[in-house]
Tab-separated table of C-alpha atoms and ligand atoms in Angstrom:
chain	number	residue	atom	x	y	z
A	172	UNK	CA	66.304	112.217	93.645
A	173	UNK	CA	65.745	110.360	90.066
A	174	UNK	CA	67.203	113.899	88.688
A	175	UNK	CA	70.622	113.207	90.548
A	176	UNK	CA	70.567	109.799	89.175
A	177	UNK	CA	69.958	110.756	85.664
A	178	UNK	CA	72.200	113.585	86.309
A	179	UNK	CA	75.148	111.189	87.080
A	180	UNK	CA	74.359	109.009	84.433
A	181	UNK	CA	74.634	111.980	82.003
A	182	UNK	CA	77.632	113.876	83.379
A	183	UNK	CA	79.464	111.000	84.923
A	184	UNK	CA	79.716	112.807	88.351
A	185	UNK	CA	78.140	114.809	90.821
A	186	UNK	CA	79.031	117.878	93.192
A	187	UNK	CA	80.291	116.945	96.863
A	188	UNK	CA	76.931	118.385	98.291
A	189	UNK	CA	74.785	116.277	95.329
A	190	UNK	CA	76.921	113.279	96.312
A	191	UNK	CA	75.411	114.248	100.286
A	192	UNK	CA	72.139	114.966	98.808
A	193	UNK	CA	71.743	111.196	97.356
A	194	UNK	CA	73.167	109.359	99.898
A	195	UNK	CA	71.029	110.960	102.500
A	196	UNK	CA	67.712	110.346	100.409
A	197	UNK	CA	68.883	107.081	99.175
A	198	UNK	CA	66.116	105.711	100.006
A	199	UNK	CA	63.541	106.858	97.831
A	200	UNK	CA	65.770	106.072	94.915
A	201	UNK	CA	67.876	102.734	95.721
A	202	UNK	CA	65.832	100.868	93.192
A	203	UNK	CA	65.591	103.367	90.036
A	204	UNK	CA	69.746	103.111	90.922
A	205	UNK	CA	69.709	99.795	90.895
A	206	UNK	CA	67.795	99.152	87.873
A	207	UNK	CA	70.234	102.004	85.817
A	208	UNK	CA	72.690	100.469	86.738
A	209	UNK	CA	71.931	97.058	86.010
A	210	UNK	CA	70.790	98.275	82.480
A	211	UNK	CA	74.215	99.818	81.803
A	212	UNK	CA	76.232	96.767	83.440
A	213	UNK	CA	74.359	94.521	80.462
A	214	UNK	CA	74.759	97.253	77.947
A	215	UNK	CA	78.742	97.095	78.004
A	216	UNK	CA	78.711	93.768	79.472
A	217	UNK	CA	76.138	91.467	78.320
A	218	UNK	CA	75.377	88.921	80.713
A	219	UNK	CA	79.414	87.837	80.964
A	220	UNK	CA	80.697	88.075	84.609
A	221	UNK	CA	84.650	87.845	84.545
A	222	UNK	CA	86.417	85.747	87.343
A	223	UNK	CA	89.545	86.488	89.245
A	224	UNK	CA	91.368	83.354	91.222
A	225	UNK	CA	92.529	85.173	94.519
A	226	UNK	CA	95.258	83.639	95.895
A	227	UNK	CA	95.508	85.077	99.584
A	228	UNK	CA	100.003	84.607	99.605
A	229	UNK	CA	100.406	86.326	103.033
A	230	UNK	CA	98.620	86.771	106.011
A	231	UNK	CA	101.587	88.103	108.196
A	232	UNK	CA	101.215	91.674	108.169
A	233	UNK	CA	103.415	95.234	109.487
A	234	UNK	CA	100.005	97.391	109.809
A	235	UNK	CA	97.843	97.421	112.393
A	236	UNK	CA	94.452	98.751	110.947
A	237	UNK	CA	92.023	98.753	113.277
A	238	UNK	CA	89.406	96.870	111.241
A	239	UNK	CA	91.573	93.834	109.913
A	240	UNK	CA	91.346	90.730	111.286
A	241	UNK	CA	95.508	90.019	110.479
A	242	UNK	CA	96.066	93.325	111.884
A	243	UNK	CA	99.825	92.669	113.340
A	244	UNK	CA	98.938	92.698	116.382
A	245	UNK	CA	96.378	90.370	116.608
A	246	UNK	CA	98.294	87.584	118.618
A	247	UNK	CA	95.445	84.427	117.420
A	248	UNK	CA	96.121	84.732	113.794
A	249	UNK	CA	97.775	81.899	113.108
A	250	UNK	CA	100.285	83.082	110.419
A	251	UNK	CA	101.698	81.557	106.987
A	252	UNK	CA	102.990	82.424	103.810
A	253	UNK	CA	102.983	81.030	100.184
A	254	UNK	CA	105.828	80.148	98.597
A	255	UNK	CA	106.665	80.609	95.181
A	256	UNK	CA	105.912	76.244	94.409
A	257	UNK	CA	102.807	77.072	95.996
A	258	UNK	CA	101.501	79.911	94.377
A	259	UNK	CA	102.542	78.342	91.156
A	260	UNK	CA	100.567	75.091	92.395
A	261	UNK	CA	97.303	77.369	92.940
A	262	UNK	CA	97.872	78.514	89.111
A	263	UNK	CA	98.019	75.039	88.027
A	264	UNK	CA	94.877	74.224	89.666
A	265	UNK	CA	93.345	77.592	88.267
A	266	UNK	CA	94.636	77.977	84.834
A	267	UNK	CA	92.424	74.709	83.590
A	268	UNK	CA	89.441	75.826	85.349
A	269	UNK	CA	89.689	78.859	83.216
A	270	UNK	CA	90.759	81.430	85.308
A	271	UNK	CA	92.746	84.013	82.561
A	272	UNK	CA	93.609	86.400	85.853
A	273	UNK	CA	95.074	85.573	89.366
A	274	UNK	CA	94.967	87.910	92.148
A	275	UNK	CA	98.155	87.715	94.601
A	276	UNK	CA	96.631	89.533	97.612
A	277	UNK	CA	98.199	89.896	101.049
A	278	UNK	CA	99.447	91.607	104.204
A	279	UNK	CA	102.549	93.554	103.973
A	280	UNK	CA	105.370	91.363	104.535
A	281	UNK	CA	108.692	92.403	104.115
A	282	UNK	CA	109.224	88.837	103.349
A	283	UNK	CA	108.352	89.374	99.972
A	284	UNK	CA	111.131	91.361	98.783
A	285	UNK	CA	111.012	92.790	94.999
A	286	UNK	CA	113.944	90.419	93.818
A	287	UNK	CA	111.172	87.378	95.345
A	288	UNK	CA	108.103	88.913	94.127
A	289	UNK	CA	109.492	89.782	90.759
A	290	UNK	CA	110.653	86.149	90.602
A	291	UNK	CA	107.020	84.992	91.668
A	292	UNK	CA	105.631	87.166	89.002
A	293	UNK	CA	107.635	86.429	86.036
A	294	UNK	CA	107.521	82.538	86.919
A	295	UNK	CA	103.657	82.589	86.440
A	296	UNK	CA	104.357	84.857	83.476
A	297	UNK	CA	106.212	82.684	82.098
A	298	UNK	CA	104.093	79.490	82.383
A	299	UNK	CA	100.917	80.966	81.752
A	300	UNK	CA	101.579	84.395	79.701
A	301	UNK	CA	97.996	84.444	78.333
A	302	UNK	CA	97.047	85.400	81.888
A	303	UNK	CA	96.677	89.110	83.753
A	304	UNK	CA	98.115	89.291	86.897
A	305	UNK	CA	96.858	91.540	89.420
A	306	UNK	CA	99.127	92.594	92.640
A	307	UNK	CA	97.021	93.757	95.739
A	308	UNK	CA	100.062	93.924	98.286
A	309	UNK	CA	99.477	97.146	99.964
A	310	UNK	CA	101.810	100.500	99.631
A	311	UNK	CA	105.316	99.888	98.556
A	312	UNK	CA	107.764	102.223	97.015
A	313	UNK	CA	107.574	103.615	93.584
A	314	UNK	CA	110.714	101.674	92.461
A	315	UNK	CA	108.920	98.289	94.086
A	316	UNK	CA	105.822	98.843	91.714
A	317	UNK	CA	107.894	99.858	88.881
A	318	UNK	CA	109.964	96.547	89.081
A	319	UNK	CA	107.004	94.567	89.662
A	320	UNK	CA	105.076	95.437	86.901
A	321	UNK	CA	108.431	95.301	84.555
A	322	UNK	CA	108.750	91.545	86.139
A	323	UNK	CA	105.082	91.367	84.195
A	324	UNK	CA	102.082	92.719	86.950
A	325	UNK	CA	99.658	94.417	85.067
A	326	UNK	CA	97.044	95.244	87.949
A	327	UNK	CA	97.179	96.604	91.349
A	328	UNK	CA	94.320	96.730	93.955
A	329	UNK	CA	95.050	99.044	96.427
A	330	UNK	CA	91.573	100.712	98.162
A	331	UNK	CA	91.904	103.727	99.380
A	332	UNK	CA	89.568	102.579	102.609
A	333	UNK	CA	87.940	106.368	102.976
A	334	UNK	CA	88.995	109.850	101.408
A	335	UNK	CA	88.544	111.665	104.481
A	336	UNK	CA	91.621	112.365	106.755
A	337	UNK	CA	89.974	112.724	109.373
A	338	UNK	CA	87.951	109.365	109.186
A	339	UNK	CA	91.396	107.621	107.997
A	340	UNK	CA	92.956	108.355	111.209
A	341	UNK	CA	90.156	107.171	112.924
A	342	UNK	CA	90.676	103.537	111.422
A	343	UNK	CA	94.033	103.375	111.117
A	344	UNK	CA	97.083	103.825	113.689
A	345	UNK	CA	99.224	107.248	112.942
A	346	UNK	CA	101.981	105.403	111.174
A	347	UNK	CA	99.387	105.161	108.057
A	348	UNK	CA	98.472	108.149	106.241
A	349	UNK	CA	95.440	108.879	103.454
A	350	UNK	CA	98.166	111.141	101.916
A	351	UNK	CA	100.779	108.202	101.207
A	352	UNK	CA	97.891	105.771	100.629
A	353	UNK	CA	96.619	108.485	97.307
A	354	UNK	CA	100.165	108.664	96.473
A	355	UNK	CA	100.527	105.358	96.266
A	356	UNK	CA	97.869	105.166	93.739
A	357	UNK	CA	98.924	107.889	91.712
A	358	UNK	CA	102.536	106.228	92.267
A	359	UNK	CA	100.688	103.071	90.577
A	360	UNK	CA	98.620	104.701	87.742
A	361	UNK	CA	101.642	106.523	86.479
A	362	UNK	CA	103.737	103.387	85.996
A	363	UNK	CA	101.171	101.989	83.964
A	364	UNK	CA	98.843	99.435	85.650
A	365	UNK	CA	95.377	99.332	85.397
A	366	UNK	CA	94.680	100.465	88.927
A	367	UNK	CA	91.944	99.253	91.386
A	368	UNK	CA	90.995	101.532	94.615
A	369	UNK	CA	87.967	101.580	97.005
A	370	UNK	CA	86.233	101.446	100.537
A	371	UNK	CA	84.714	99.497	103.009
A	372	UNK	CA	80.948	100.763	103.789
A	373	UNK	CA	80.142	101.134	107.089
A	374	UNK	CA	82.928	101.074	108.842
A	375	UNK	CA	83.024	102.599	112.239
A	376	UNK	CA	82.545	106.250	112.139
A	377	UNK	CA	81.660	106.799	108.696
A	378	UNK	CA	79.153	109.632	107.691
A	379	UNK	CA	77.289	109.839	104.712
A	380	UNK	CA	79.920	113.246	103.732
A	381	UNK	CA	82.651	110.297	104.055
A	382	UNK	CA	80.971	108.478	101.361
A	383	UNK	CA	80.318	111.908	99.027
A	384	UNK	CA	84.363	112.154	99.671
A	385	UNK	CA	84.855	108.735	98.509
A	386	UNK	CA	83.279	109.154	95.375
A	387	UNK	CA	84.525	112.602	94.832
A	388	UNK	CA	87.716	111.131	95.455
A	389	UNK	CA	87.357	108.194	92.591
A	390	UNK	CA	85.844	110.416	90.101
A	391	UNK	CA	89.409	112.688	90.392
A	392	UNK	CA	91.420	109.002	90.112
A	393	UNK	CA	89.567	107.478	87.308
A	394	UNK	CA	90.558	104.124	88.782
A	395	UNK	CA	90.054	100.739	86.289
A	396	UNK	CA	88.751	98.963	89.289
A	397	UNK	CA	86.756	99.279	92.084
A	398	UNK	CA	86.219	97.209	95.053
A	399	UNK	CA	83.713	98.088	97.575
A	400	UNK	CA	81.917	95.694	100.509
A	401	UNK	CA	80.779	96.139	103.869
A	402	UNK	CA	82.771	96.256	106.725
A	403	UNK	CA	82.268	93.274	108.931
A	404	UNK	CA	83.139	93.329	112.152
A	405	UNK	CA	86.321	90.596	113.537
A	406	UNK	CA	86.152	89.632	117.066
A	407	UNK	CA	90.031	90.241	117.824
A	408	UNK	CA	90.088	93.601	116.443
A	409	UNK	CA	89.808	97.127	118.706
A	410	UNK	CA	86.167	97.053	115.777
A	411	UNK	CA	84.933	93.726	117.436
A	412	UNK	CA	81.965	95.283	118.950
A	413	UNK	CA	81.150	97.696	116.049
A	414	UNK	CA	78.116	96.617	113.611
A	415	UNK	CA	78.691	95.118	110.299
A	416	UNK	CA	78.252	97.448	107.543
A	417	UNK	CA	74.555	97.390	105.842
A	418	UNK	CA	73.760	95.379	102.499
A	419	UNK	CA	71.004	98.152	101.234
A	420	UNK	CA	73.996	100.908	101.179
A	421	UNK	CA	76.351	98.269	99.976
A	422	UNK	CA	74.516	97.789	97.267
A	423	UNK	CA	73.612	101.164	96.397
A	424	UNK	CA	77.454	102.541	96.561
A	425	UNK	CA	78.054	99.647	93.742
A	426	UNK	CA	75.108	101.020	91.518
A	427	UNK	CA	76.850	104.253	92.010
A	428	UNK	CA	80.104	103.664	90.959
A	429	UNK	CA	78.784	101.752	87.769
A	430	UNK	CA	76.749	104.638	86.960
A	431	UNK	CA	79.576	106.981	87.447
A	432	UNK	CA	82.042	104.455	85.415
A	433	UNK	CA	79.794	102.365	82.656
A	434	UNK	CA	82.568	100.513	81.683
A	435	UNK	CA	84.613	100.356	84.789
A	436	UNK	CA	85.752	96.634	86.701
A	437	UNK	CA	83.934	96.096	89.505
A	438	UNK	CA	83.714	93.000	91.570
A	439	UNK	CA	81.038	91.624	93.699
A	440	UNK	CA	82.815	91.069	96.750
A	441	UNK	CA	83.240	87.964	99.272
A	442	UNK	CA	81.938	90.253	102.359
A	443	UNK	CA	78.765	91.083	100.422
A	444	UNK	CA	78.511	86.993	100.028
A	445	UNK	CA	79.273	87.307	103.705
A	446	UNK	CA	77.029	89.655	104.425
A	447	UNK	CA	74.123	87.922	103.265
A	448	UNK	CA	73.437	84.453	101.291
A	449	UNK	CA	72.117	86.458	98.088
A	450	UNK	CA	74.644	89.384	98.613
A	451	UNK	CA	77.004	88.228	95.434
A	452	UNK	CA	74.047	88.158	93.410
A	453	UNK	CA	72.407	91.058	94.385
A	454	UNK	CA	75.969	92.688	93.539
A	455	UNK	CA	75.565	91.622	90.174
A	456	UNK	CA	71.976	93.051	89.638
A	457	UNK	CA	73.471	96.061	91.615
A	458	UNK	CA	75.885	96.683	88.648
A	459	UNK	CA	78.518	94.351	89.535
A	460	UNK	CA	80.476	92.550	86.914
A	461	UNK	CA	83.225	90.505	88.466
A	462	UNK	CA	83.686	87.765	90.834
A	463	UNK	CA	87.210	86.818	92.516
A	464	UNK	CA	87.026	83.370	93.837
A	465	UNK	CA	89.451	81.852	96.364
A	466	UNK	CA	92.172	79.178	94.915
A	467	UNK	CA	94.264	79.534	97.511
A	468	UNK	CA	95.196	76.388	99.069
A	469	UNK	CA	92.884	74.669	101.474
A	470	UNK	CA	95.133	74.482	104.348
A	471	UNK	CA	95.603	78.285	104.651
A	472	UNK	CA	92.313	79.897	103.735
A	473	UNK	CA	90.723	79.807	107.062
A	474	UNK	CA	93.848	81.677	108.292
A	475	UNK	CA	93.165	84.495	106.039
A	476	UNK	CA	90.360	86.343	108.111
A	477	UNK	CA	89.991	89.779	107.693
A	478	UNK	CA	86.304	89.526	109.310
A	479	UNK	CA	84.655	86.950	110.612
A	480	UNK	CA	82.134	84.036	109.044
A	481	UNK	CA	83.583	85.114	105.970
A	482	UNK	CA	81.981	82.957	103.022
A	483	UNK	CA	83.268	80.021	100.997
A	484	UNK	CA	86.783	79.573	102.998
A	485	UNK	CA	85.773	75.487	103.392
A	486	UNK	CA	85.473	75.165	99.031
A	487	UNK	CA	87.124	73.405	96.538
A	488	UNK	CA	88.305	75.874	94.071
A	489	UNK	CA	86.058	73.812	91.285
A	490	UNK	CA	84.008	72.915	93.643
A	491	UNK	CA	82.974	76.515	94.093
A	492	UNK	CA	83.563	77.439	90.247
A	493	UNK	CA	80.341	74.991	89.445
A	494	UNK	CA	78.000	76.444	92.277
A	495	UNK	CA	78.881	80.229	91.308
A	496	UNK	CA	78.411	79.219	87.441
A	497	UNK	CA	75.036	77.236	88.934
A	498	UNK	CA	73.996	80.176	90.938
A	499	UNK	CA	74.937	83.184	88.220
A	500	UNK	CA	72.741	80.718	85.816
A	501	UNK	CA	69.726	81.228	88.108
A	502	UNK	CA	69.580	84.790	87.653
A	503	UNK	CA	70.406	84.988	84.062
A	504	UNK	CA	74.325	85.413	84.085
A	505	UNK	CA	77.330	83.264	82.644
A	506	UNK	CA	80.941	83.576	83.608
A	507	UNK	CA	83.371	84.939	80.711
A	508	UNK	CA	86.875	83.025	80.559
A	509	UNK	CA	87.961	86.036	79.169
A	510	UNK	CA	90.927	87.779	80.492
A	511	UNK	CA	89.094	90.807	80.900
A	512	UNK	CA	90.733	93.788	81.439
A	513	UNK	CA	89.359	97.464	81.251
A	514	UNK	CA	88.341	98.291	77.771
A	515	UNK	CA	87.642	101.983	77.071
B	162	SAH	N1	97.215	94.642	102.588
B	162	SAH	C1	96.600	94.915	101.317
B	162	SAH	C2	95.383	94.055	101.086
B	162	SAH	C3	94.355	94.308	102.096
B	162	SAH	S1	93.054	93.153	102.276
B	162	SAH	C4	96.295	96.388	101.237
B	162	SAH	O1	96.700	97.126	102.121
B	162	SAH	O2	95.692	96.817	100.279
B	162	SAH	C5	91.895	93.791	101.115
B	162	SAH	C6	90.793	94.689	101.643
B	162	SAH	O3	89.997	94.016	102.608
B	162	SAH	C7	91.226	95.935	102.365
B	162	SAH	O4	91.601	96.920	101.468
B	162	SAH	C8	89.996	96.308	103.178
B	162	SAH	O5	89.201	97.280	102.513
B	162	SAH	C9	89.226	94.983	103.271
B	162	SAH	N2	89.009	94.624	104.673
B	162	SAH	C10	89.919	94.463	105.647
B	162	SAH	N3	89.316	94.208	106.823
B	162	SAH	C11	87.992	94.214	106.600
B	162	SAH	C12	86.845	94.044	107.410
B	162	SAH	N4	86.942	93.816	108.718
B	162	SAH	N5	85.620	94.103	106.815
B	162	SAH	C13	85.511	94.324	105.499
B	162	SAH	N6	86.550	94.518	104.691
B	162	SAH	C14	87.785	94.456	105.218
């Protein structure tokens, strides 16, 4: 199995049936992965780790995926939305902390038309123009993105959630396709932003050929970004009784993507710190080099669930700056106040 690793740090991708091949035996070579990656991560990276404010703006939602906790129709979600003041407020609190990037993330809400997004967008701009911002609002139109990243976006997150049609259908309800979801992307690269995609590992149903799509399917993208955590079960969901996706795997589909992608952006995510008390910084010494911390306001963070127990919704924003920059210290690692976006 080392030869598929070396193989993939050489040629920068793998055949569908390799892809199989390594997942299946992963195993026996989870560690040598691990350590590549790492190597590489510090190579382009040092020992910087960029941060992202996420600022969860929505938690109403259209979609009813079967995994998310604000999946419409779960009925005890209480709901809320950000306003532009408060989004703006979030910033405020942000900007002198030293975030350079702020994630807008939410459930798709028609509420947030283009003319009030693009006014959202070009108000932070405006304030705070040394600053990337990154849109992760689902699938809109083309002419939506377009005018968005006009009004000043320069990043979209948008994961793909699996490559498989089969598998999509199996997590999402037929009014959601894989085939709009890619176009949506492509939609998204096209325009111009530096474009994130990704999946959930482990969730419900998912074979190690799922995974060997997923990565086929990212090597065709050639995304910026990639986010990737366990799935985690939520207790009002049709998933409530499914197990959580497993940390080992987690961890080894992050060395695999930085392998594939030296130089790509590629956060240690909150379910990983769900997942498991060391799981952000195991991320890091998986190949991970970014971390997206919550400033959204106290008062709605614990309403934005998408699994349950999820980590750090009862924090300060600075408050959870200094124990991040406390606990990246303990394993060698400093946060960059850099802007960072995707050099080639
Ligand atoms: N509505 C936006 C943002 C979604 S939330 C969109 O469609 O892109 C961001 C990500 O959280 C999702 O893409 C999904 O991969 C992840 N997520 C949702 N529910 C989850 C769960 N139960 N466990 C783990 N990750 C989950």
């Amino acid at each position: 199995m080392q030869a598929l690793i070396d193989k993939l740090i050489k040629e920068q991708k793998l055949s569908r049936s390799e892809w199989i091949t390594l997942i299946k035996n992963r195993d026996t070579v989870c560690l040598y992965a691990r350590q590549k990656a790492s190597e590489i991560s510090r190579q382009n990276f040092g020992n910087k780790i960029y941060i992202r404010g996420l600022i969860e703006l929505t938690n109403y939602c259209k979609n009813d995926c079967y995994y998310c906790g604000i999946r419409a129709g779960n009925k005890n979600c209480s709901r809320y939305r950000l306003t532009k003041e408060q989004v703006l407020e979030c910033c405020r609190v942000g900007y002198p902390l030293g975030f350079r990037t702020f994630v807008l993330q939410g459930g798709e809400d028609a509420f947030y038309t283009d003319d009030y997004m693009c006014s959202i967008v070009s108000a932070i701009k405006k304030q705070y123009s040394d600053c990337a911002i990154t849109l992760s609002l689902g699938e809109r139109s083309h002419s939506s993105y377009k005018r968005l990243y006009d009004a000043g976006a320069n990043r979209y997150l948008l994961r793909h959630e699996t490559a498989t049609n089969e598998h999509y259908s199996k997590l999402h309800p037929s009014s959601l396709s894989l085939e709009n979801r890619k176009q949506c992307l492509y939609n998204l690269k096209e325009i111009g932003y530096q474009v994130g995609t990704g999946f959930m590992v482990g969730s419900p149903y998912q074979t190690e050929e799922n995974l060997a799509d997923d990565m086929v399917f990212i090597s065709e993208l050639g995304p910026q970004m990639i986010g990737i955590g366990p799935f985690l079960s939520h207790s009002d969901t049709p998933f409530k009784d499914m197990p959580n996706g497993s940390l080992e795997l987690s961890l080894f589909m992050l060395s695999l993507c930085r392998l594939m992608f030296p130089k790509v952006l590629l956060p240690s995510t909150t379910a990983l710190a769900t997942l498991d008390k060391n799981g952000r910084n195991m991320g890091i010494l998986s190949g991970a080099n970014v971390i997206m911390p919550n400033l959204s306001p106290a008062a709605t963070r614990k309403n934005y669930l998408l699994y349950n127990d999820k980590a750090c919704t009862d924090e300060e924003a600075a408050e959870g700056l200094e124990k991040l920059k406390q606990s990246l210290h303990s394993i060698g690692y400093e946060i960059s106040y850099e802007r960072g976006d995707y050099k080639e």
